[in-house]
């Protein structure tokens, strides 16, 4: 078995400083120190060799419920100009298959900051480093049954699931990649698809993800999501979304 593929394997953080490179990591699983140190070096080499990355963070967690090889979570931030600097979150299998991808502008972290700070590059970089630095904190990994409380619900966030399914149905209808960017105006059509998502399908997802491990993350502004593996859908599903 991959030494990183143990349930609860530790998280590693690699950050590139504004003027040069520096690596930083933490370890709570001493049983895999040597393997994890190798992983840290590999990640450091990857980041240092990539001129388009400012920060990268990796974690290994069991998310698809098979209790075998853990999934790899990767968060990266590019070095682009302030108005195009993007945070990318990916979840991949032990064989590097893509299970989930979400991208958002780094400046979204400044939505509730002081006026004008979104145009302050140093402030945006500080906020982005802070948020990406804690994206894979232990508190981000929760049981699926805990997801509703992050969207202010008591039972389940039916709307989050409904629109997630509708988005994927829209992608299929347009022959779009599962996790690729959506075209301008897509949400008008997704709203139409949402009306036809059956309650039975939603409830099936609620039932099967309740006992699955889930991952919660903040994408800036009013966007907090909880995702979990849905066996019936064969993919990661957003089971909660909130402000």
PDB file of C-alpha atoms in Angstrom:
ATOM      1  CA  UNK A   1       0.000   0.000   0.000  1.00  0.00           C
ATOM      2  CA  UNK A   2       1.124   3.552  -0.681  1.00  0.00           C
ATOM      3  CA  UNK A   3       2.640   4.787   2.647  1.00  0.00           C
ATOM      4  CA  UNK A   4       0.590   7.981   2.312  1.00  0.00           C
ATOM      5  CA  UNK A   5      -2.584   6.037   1.719  1.00  0.00           C
ATOM      6  CA  UNK A   6      -3.435   5.357   5.305  1.00  0.00           C
ATOM      7  CA  UNK A   7      -6.630   6.762   6.694  1.00  0.00           C
ATOM      8  CA  UNK A   8      -5.796   9.986   8.477  1.00  0.00           C
ATOM      9  CA  UNK A   9      -2.374  10.366   6.877  1.00  0.00           C
ATOM     10  CA  UNK A  10      -0.836  13.689   7.711  1.00  0.00           C
ATOM     11  CA  UNK A  11      -1.156  16.960   5.857  1.00  0.00           C
ATOM     12  CA  UNK A  12       1.848  18.732   4.372  1.00  0.00           C
ATOM     13  CA  UNK A  13       2.116  22.407   3.540  1.00  0.00           C
ATOM     14  CA  UNK A  14       4.450  23.958   1.046  1.00  0.00           C
ATOM     15  CA  UNK A  15       4.438  27.741   0.670  1.00  0.00           C
ATOM     16  CA  UNK A  16       6.538  29.856  -1.647  1.00  0.00           C
ATOM     17  CA  UNK A  17       7.537  33.138  -0.027  1.00  0.00           C
ATOM     18  CA  UNK A  18       7.063  36.325  -1.989  1.00  0.00           C
ATOM     19  CA  UNK A  19      10.815  36.637  -2.615  1.00  0.00           C
ATOM     20  CA  UNK A  20      12.102  33.086  -2.805  1.00  0.00           C
ATOM     21  CA  UNK A  21      11.067  29.618  -1.716  1.00  0.00           C
ATOM     22  CA  UNK A  22      10.589  28.148   1.725  1.00  0.00           C
ATOM     23  CA  UNK A  23       8.967  24.882   2.835  1.00  0.00           C
ATOM     24  CA  UNK A  24       6.921  24.361   5.949  1.00  0.00           C
ATOM     25  CA  UNK A  25       5.238  21.228   7.237  1.00  0.00           C
ATOM     26  CA  UNK A  26       3.691  19.625  10.295  1.00  0.00           C
ATOM     27  CA  UNK A  27       3.378  16.002  11.322  1.00  0.00           C
ATOM     28  CA  UNK A  28       1.025  14.331  13.748  1.00  0.00           C
ATOM     29  CA  UNK A  29       1.581  10.752  12.498  1.00  0.00           C
ATOM     30  CA  UNK A  30       5.074   9.694  13.588  1.00  0.00           C
ATOM     31  CA  UNK A  31       4.553   6.161  12.259  1.00  0.00           C
ATOM     32  CA  UNK A  32       5.123   7.376   8.715  1.00  0.00           C
ATOM     33  CA  UNK A  33       7.842   9.957   9.265  1.00  0.00           C
ATOM     34  CA  UNK A  34      10.338   8.751   6.685  1.00  0.00           C
ATOM     35  CA  UNK A  35       7.729   8.302   3.969  1.00  0.00           C
ATOM     36  CA  UNK A  36       6.198  11.661   4.755  1.00  0.00           C
ATOM     37  CA  UNK A  37       9.589  13.380   4.686  1.00  0.00           C
ATOM     38  CA  UNK A  38      10.072  11.949   1.218  1.00  0.00           C
ATOM     39  CA  UNK A  39       6.677  13.321   0.242  1.00  0.00           C
ATOM     40  CA  UNK A  40       7.630  16.754   1.578  1.00  0.00           C
ATOM     41  CA  UNK A  41      10.820  16.755  -0.485  1.00  0.00           C
ATOM     42  CA  UNK A  42       8.911  15.655  -3.575  1.00  0.00           C
ATOM     43  CA  UNK A  43       6.343  18.406  -3.111  1.00  0.00           C
ATOM     44  CA  UNK A  44       9.062  20.987  -2.456  1.00  0.00           C
ATOM     45  CA  UNK A  45      10.856  19.986  -5.633  1.00  0.00           C
ATOM     46  CA  UNK A  46       7.635  20.161  -7.590  1.00  0.00           C
ATOM     47  CA  UNK A  47       6.778  23.620  -6.304  1.00  0.00           C
ATOM     48  CA  UNK A  48      10.303  24.975  -6.684  1.00  0.00           C
ATOM     49  CA  UNK A  49      10.450  23.716 -10.249  1.00  0.00           C
ATOM     50  CA  UNK A  50       7.136  25.258 -11.178  1.00  0.00           C
ATOM     51  CA  UNK A  51       7.439  28.961 -11.908  1.00  0.00           C
ATOM     52  CA  UNK A  52       3.680  29.436 -12.058  1.00  0.00           C
ATOM     53  CA  UNK A  53       2.908  28.358  -8.459  1.00  0.00           C
ATOM     54  CA  UNK A  54       3.009  30.625  -5.432  1.00  0.00           C
ATOM     55  CA  UNK A  55       1.684  28.146  -2.853  1.00  0.00           C
ATOM     56  CA  UNK A  56       0.831  24.473  -2.763  1.00  0.00           C
ATOM     57  CA  UNK A  57      -0.601  22.321  -0.013  1.00  0.00           C
ATOM     58  CA  UNK A  58      -1.225  18.553  -0.075  1.00  0.00           C
ATOM     59  CA  UNK A  59      -3.148  16.223   2.220  1.00  0.00           C
ATOM     60  CA  UNK A  60      -4.079  12.540   2.164  1.00  0.00           C
ATOM     61  CA  UNK A  61      -7.468  11.476   3.499  1.00  0.00           C
ATOM     62  CA  UNK A  62      -9.915   8.644   3.004  1.00  0.00           C
ATOM     63  CA  UNK A  63     -12.932  10.210   1.302  1.00  0.00           C
ATOM     64  CA  UNK A  64     -14.541   7.631  -0.973  1.00  0.00           C
ATOM     65  CA  UNK A  65     -15.502   5.202   1.777  1.00  0.00           C
ATOM     66  CA  UNK A  66     -13.441   2.218   0.627  1.00  0.00           C
ATOM     67  CA  UNK A  67     -11.039   2.356   3.611  1.00  0.00           C
ATOM     68  CA  UNK A  68      -8.168   1.491   1.283  1.00  0.00           C
ATOM     69  CA  UNK A  69      -5.925   3.967  -0.510  1.00  0.00           C
ATOM     70  CA  UNK A  70      -6.522   7.504   0.706  1.00  0.00           C
ATOM     71  CA  UNK A  71      -7.394  10.264  -1.704  1.00  0.00           C
ATOM     72  CA  UNK A  72      -4.929  13.092  -2.352  1.00  0.00           C
ATOM     73  CA  UNK A  73      -6.129  16.665  -1.853  1.00  0.00           C
ATOM     74  CA  UNK A  74      -4.140  19.440  -3.489  1.00  0.00           C
ATOM     75  CA  UNK A  75      -4.615  23.200  -3.166  1.00  0.00           C
ATOM     76  CA  UNK A  76      -2.510  25.513  -5.321  1.00  0.00           C
ATOM     77  CA  UNK A  77      -2.297  29.237  -5.957  1.00  0.00           C
ATOM     78  CA  UNK A  78      -0.798  30.575  -9.157  1.00  0.00           C
ATOM     79  CA  UNK A  79       1.584  33.512  -9.487  1.00  0.00           C
ATOM     80  CA  UNK A  80      -0.578  35.442 -11.904  1.00  0.00           C
ATOM     81  CA  UNK A  81      -1.509  39.124 -11.634  1.00  0.00           C
ATOM     82  CA  UNK A  82      -3.726  40.083  -8.716  1.00  0.00           C
ATOM     83  CA  UNK A  83      -6.890  40.232 -10.804  1.00  0.00           C
ATOM     84  CA  UNK A  84      -6.317  36.730 -12.201  1.00  0.00           C
ATOM     85  CA  UNK A  85      -4.648  34.925  -9.294  1.00  0.00           C
ATOM     86  CA  UNK A  86      -6.609  31.715  -8.802  1.00  0.00           C
ATOM     87  CA  UNK A  87      -6.942  29.134  -6.048  1.00  0.00           C
ATOM     88  CA  UNK A  88      -7.405  25.593  -7.342  1.00  0.00           C
ATOM     89  CA  UNK A  89      -8.624  22.699  -5.220  1.00  0.00           C
ATOM     90  CA  UNK A  90      -8.341  19.148  -6.548  1.00  0.00           C
ATOM     91  CA  UNK A  91      -9.075  15.734  -5.095  1.00  0.00           C
ATOM     92  CA  UNK A  92      -7.415  12.790  -6.819  1.00  0.00           C
ATOM     93  CA  UNK A  93      -7.328   9.032  -6.406  1.00  0.00           C
ATOM     94  CA  UNK A  94      -4.174   7.132  -5.492  1.00  0.00           C
ATOM     95  CA  UNK A  95      -3.808   6.509  -9.245  1.00  0.00           C
ATOM     96  CA  UNK A  96      -4.142  10.252  -9.987  1.00  0.00           C
ATOM     97  CA  UNK A  97      -7.696  10.104 -11.311  1.00  0.00           C
ATOM     98  CA  UNK A  98      -9.560  13.397 -10.847  1.00  0.00           C
ATOM     99  CA  UNK A  99     -12.460  13.168  -8.384  1.00  0.00           C
ATOM    100  CA  UNK A 100     -13.128  16.863  -7.828  1.00  0.00           C
ATOM    101  CA  UNK A 101     -11.925  20.280  -8.933  1.00  0.00           C
ATOM    102  CA  UNK A 102     -12.967  23.791  -7.974  1.00  0.00           C
ATOM    103  CA  UNK A 103     -11.282  27.072  -8.837  1.00  0.00           C
ATOM    104  CA  UNK A 104     -11.993  30.545  -7.467  1.00  0.00           C
ATOM    105  CA  UNK A 105     -10.299  33.972  -7.555  1.00  0.00           C
ATOM    106  CA  UNK A 106      -7.972  34.628  -4.631  1.00  0.00           C
ATOM    107  CA  UNK A 107      -9.428  38.123  -4.304  1.00  0.00           C
ATOM    108  CA  UNK A 108     -12.691  36.485  -3.147  1.00  0.00           C
ATOM    109  CA  UNK A 109     -11.060  36.158   0.275  1.00  0.00           C
ATOM    110  CA  UNK A 110     -11.225  39.955   0.556  1.00  0.00           C
ATOM    111  CA  UNK A 111     -14.979  40.380   0.146  1.00  0.00           C
ATOM    112  CA  UNK A 112     -15.519  41.330   3.783  1.00  0.00           C
ATOM    113  CA  UNK A 113     -12.176  43.048   4.347  1.00  0.00           C
ATOM    114  CA  UNK A 114     -11.807  46.812   4.731  1.00  0.00           C
ATOM    115  CA  UNK A 115     -12.721  48.984   1.768  1.00  0.00           C
ATOM    116  CA  UNK A 116     -10.044  49.073  -0.903  1.00  0.00           C
ATOM    117  CA  UNK A 117      -8.088  46.105   0.453  1.00  0.00           C
ATOM    118  CA  UNK A 118      -9.028  43.964  -2.561  1.00  0.00           C
ATOM    119  CA  UNK A 119      -6.739  46.241  -4.596  1.00  0.00           C
ATOM    120  CA  UNK A 120      -3.891  45.910  -2.094  1.00  0.00           C
ATOM    121  CA  UNK A 121      -1.730  43.078  -3.429  1.00  0.00           C
ATOM    122  CA  UNK A 122       0.055  42.539  -0.108  1.00  0.00           C
ATOM    123  CA  UNK A 123      -3.272  42.245   1.726  1.00  0.00           C
ATOM    124  CA  UNK A 124      -4.637  39.785  -0.837  1.00  0.00           C
ATOM    125  CA  UNK A 125      -1.489  37.672  -0.622  1.00  0.00           C
ATOM    126  CA  UNK A 126      -1.619  37.598   3.178  1.00  0.00           C
ATOM    127  CA  UNK A 127      -5.276  36.581   3.190  1.00  0.00           C
ATOM    128  CA  UNK A 128      -4.720  33.939   0.537  1.00  0.00           C
ATOM    129  CA  UNK A 129      -1.724  32.447   2.323  1.00  0.00           C
ATOM    130  CA  UNK A 130      -3.714  32.344   5.571  1.00  0.00           C
ATOM    131  CA  UNK A 131      -6.761  30.648   4.034  1.00  0.00           C
ATOM    132  CA  UNK A 132      -4.836  28.170   1.895  1.00  0.00           C
ATOM    133  CA  UNK A 133      -2.605  27.400   4.863  1.00  0.00           C
ATOM    134  CA  UNK A 134      -5.556  26.083   6.851  1.00  0.00           C
ATOM    135  CA  UNK A 135      -7.676  24.600   4.048  1.00  0.00           C
ATOM    136  CA  UNK A 136      -6.736  21.044   5.073  1.00  0.00           C
ATOM    137  CA  UNK A 137      -6.915  21.548   8.838  1.00  0.00           C
ATOM    138  CA  UNK A 138      -8.272  18.579  10.791  1.00  0.00           C
ATOM    139  CA  UNK A 139     -11.502  20.508  11.410  1.00  0.00           C
ATOM    140  CA  UNK A 140     -12.173  20.546   7.649  1.00  0.00           C
ATOM    141  CA  UNK A 141     -12.761  16.795   7.637  1.00  0.00           C
ATOM    142  CA  UNK A 142     -16.148  15.969   9.103  1.00  0.00           C
ATOM    143  CA  UNK A 143     -18.735  13.172   8.948  1.00  0.00           C
ATOM    144  CA  UNK A 144     -21.347  13.635   6.243  1.00  0.00           C
ATOM    145  CA  UNK A 145     -24.024  13.746   8.929  1.00  0.00           C
ATOM    146  CA  UNK A 146     -22.518  17.015  10.226  1.00  0.00           C
ATOM    147  CA  UNK A 147     -22.749  18.791   6.863  1.00  0.00           C
ATOM    148  CA  UNK A 148     -26.229  20.362   7.250  1.00  0.00           C
ATOM    149  CA  UNK A 149     -25.219  22.547  10.180  1.00  0.00           C
ATOM    150  CA  UNK A 150     -22.705  24.372   7.985  1.00  0.00           C
ATOM    151  CA  UNK A 151     -25.571  25.608   5.816  1.00  0.00           C
ATOM    152  CA  UNK A 152     -27.936  26.372   8.680  1.00  0.00           C
ATOM    153  CA  UNK A 153     -30.052  23.272   8.078  1.00  0.00           C
ATOM    154  CA  UNK A 154     -31.248  20.740  10.621  1.00  0.00           C
ATOM    155  CA  UNK A 155     -31.682  17.704   8.378  1.00  0.00           C
ATOM    156  CA  UNK A 156     -30.085  18.119   4.946  1.00  0.00           C
ATOM    157  CA  UNK A 157     -29.225  20.873   2.488  1.00  0.00           C
ATOM    158  CA  UNK A 158     -31.566  19.709  -0.255  1.00  0.00           C
ATOM    159  CA  UNK A 159     -30.985  22.790  -2.405  1.00  0.00           C
ATOM    160  CA  UNK A 160     -27.202  22.331  -2.422  1.00  0.00           C
ATOM    161  CA  UNK A 161     -27.630  18.759  -3.635  1.00  0.00           C
ATOM    162  CA  UNK A 162     -30.338  19.715  -6.124  1.00  0.00           C
ATOM    163  CA  UNK A 163     -28.171  22.350  -7.795  1.00  0.00           C
ATOM    164  CA  UNK A 164     -25.088  20.150  -7.734  1.00  0.00           C
ATOM    165  CA  UNK A 165     -26.994  17.433  -9.606  1.00  0.00           C
ATOM    166  CA  UNK A 166     -28.490  20.025 -11.959  1.00  0.00           C
ATOM    167  CA  UNK A 167     -25.031  21.389 -12.748  1.00  0.00           C
ATOM    168  CA  UNK A 168     -23.770  17.935 -13.670  1.00  0.00           C
ATOM    169  CA  UNK A 169     -26.865  17.275 -15.799  1.00  0.00           C
ATOM    170  CA  UNK A 170     -26.203  20.547 -17.590  1.00  0.00           C
ATOM    171  CA  UNK A 171     -22.585  19.547 -18.205  1.00  0.00           C
ATOM    172  CA  UNK A 172     -23.679  16.235 -19.692  1.00  0.00           C
ATOM    173  CA  UNK A 173     -26.181  17.983 -21.963  1.00  0.00           C
ATOM    174  CA  UNK A 174     -23.435  20.289 -23.276  1.00  0.00           C
ATOM    175  CA  UNK A 175     -20.717  17.594 -23.433  1.00  0.00           C
ATOM    176  CA  UNK A 176     -18.631  19.581 -20.940  1.00  0.00           C
ATOM    177  CA  UNK A 177     -15.949  18.099 -18.718  1.00  0.00           C
ATOM    178  CA  UNK A 178     -17.263  17.142 -15.296  1.00  0.00           C
ATOM    179  CA  UNK A 179     -15.144  19.661 -13.383  1.00  0.00           C
ATOM    180  CA  UNK A 180     -14.290  22.180 -16.087  1.00  0.00           C
ATOM    181  CA  UNK A 181     -15.285  25.868 -16.061  1.00  0.00           C
ATOM    182  CA  UNK A 182     -18.864  26.755 -16.877  1.00  0.00           C
ATOM    183  CA  UNK A 183     -19.656  29.080 -19.779  1.00  0.00           C
ATOM    184  CA  UNK A 184     -21.173  32.514 -19.252  1.00  0.00           C
ATOM    185  CA  UNK A 185     -24.915  32.259 -18.730  1.00  0.00           C
ATOM    186  CA  UNK A 186     -24.794  28.622 -17.618  1.00  0.00           C
ATOM    187  CA  UNK A 187     -26.644  29.226 -14.375  1.00  0.00           C
ATOM    188  CA  UNK A 188     -29.839  30.261 -16.127  1.00  0.00           C
ATOM    189  CA  UNK A 189     -29.964  26.840 -17.747  1.00  0.00           C
ATOM    190  CA  UNK A 190     -28.855  25.082 -14.571  1.00  0.00           C
ATOM    191  CA  UNK A 191     -31.848  26.643 -12.811  1.00  0.00           C
ATOM    192  CA  UNK A 192     -34.069  24.987 -15.404  1.00  0.00           C
ATOM    193  CA  UNK A 193     -32.399  21.609 -14.868  1.00  0.00           C
ATOM    194  CA  UNK A 194     -32.810  22.023 -11.103  1.00  0.00           C
ATOM    195  CA  UNK A 195     -36.592  21.974 -11.434  1.00  0.00           C
ATOM    196  CA  UNK A 196     -36.496  18.448 -12.819  1.00  0.00           C
ATOM    197  CA  UNK A 197     -34.147  16.859 -10.260  1.00  0.00           C
ATOM    198  CA  UNK A 198     -36.297  14.317  -8.454  1.00  0.00           C
ATOM    199  CA  UNK A 199     -36.767  14.347  -4.699  1.00  0.00           C
ATOM    200  CA  UNK A 200     -36.026  10.617  -4.657  1.00  0.00           C
ATOM    201  CA  UNK A 201     -32.609  11.205  -6.210  1.00  0.00           C
ATOM    202  CA  UNK A 202     -31.804  13.927  -3.701  1.00  0.00           C
ATOM    203  CA  UNK A 203     -32.920  11.811  -0.749  1.00  0.00           C
ATOM    204  CA  UNK A 204     -30.821   8.889  -1.987  1.00  0.00           C
ATOM    205  CA  UNK A 205     -27.739  11.127  -1.935  1.00  0.00           C
ATOM    206  CA  UNK A 206     -28.643  12.396   1.535  1.00  0.00           C
ATOM    207  CA  UNK A 207     -28.982   8.845   2.846  1.00  0.00           C
ATOM    208  CA  UNK A 208     -25.776   7.472   1.358  1.00  0.00           C
ATOM    209  CA  UNK A 209     -23.537  10.427   2.254  1.00  0.00           C
ATOM    210  CA  UNK A 210     -24.717  10.630   5.849  1.00  0.00           C
ATOM    211  CA  UNK A 211     -22.176   8.020   6.924  1.00  0.00           C
ATOM    212  CA  UNK A 212     -19.454   9.024   4.475  1.00  0.00           C
ATOM    213  CA  UNK A 213     -16.423  11.149   5.355  1.00  0.00           C
ATOM    214  CA  UNK A 214     -16.866  14.709   4.097  1.00  0.00           C
ATOM    215  CA  UNK A 215     -14.635  17.700   3.416  1.00  0.00           C
ATOM    216  CA  UNK A 216     -15.565  21.318   4.180  1.00  0.00           C
ATOM    217  CA  UNK A 217     -13.787  24.260   2.561  1.00  0.00           C
ATOM    218  CA  UNK A 218     -14.093  28.026   2.192  1.00  0.00           C
ATOM    219  CA  UNK A 219     -13.846  29.565  -1.280  1.00  0.00           C
ATOM    220  CA  UNK A 220     -14.035  33.195  -0.196  1.00  0.00           C
ATOM    221  CA  UNK A 221     -16.912  35.615   0.102  1.00  0.00           C
ATOM    222  CA  UNK A 222     -20.107  33.742   0.909  1.00  0.00           C
ATOM    223  CA  UNK A 223     -18.977  30.378  -0.418  1.00  0.00           C
ATOM    224  CA  UNK A 224     -18.494  27.533   2.034  1.00  0.00           C
ATOM    225  CA  UNK A 225     -19.033  24.012   0.727  1.00  0.00           C
ATOM    226  CA  UNK A 226     -19.171  20.506   2.112  1.00  0.00           C
ATOM    227  CA  UNK A 227     -18.516  17.694  -0.350  1.00  0.00           C
ATOM    228  CA  UNK A 228     -18.762  13.919   0.004  1.00  0.00           C
ATOM    229  CA  UNK A 229     -18.537  10.852  -2.208  1.00  0.00           C
ATOM    230  CA  UNK A 230     -21.872   9.632  -3.576  1.00  0.00           C
ATOM    231  CA  UNK A 231     -21.784   5.958  -4.639  1.00  0.00           C
ATOM    232  CA  UNK A 232     -24.977   6.291  -6.691  1.00  0.00           C
ATOM    233  CA  UNK A 233     -23.695   9.366  -8.554  1.00  0.00           C
ATOM    234  CA  UNK A 234     -20.166   7.982  -8.812  1.00  0.00           C
ATOM    235  CA  UNK A 235     -18.584  11.327  -7.917  1.00  0.00           C
ATOM    236  CA  UNK A 236     -18.055  13.927  -5.221  1.00  0.00           C
ATOM    237  CA  UNK A 237     -21.255  15.858  -4.514  1.00  0.00           C
ATOM    238  CA  UNK A 238     -21.748  19.186  -2.774  1.00  0.00           C
ATOM    239  CA  UNK A 239     -23.986  18.207   0.114  1.00  0.00           C
ATOM    240  CA  UNK A 240     -24.006  21.610   1.810  1.00  0.00           C
ATOM    241  CA  UNK A 241     -23.387  25.184   0.684  1.00  0.00           C
ATOM    242  CA  UNK A 242     -23.689  28.364   2.586  1.00  0.00           C
ATOM    243  CA  UNK A 243     -22.703  31.968   3.124  1.00  0.00           C
TER     244      UNK A 243
END
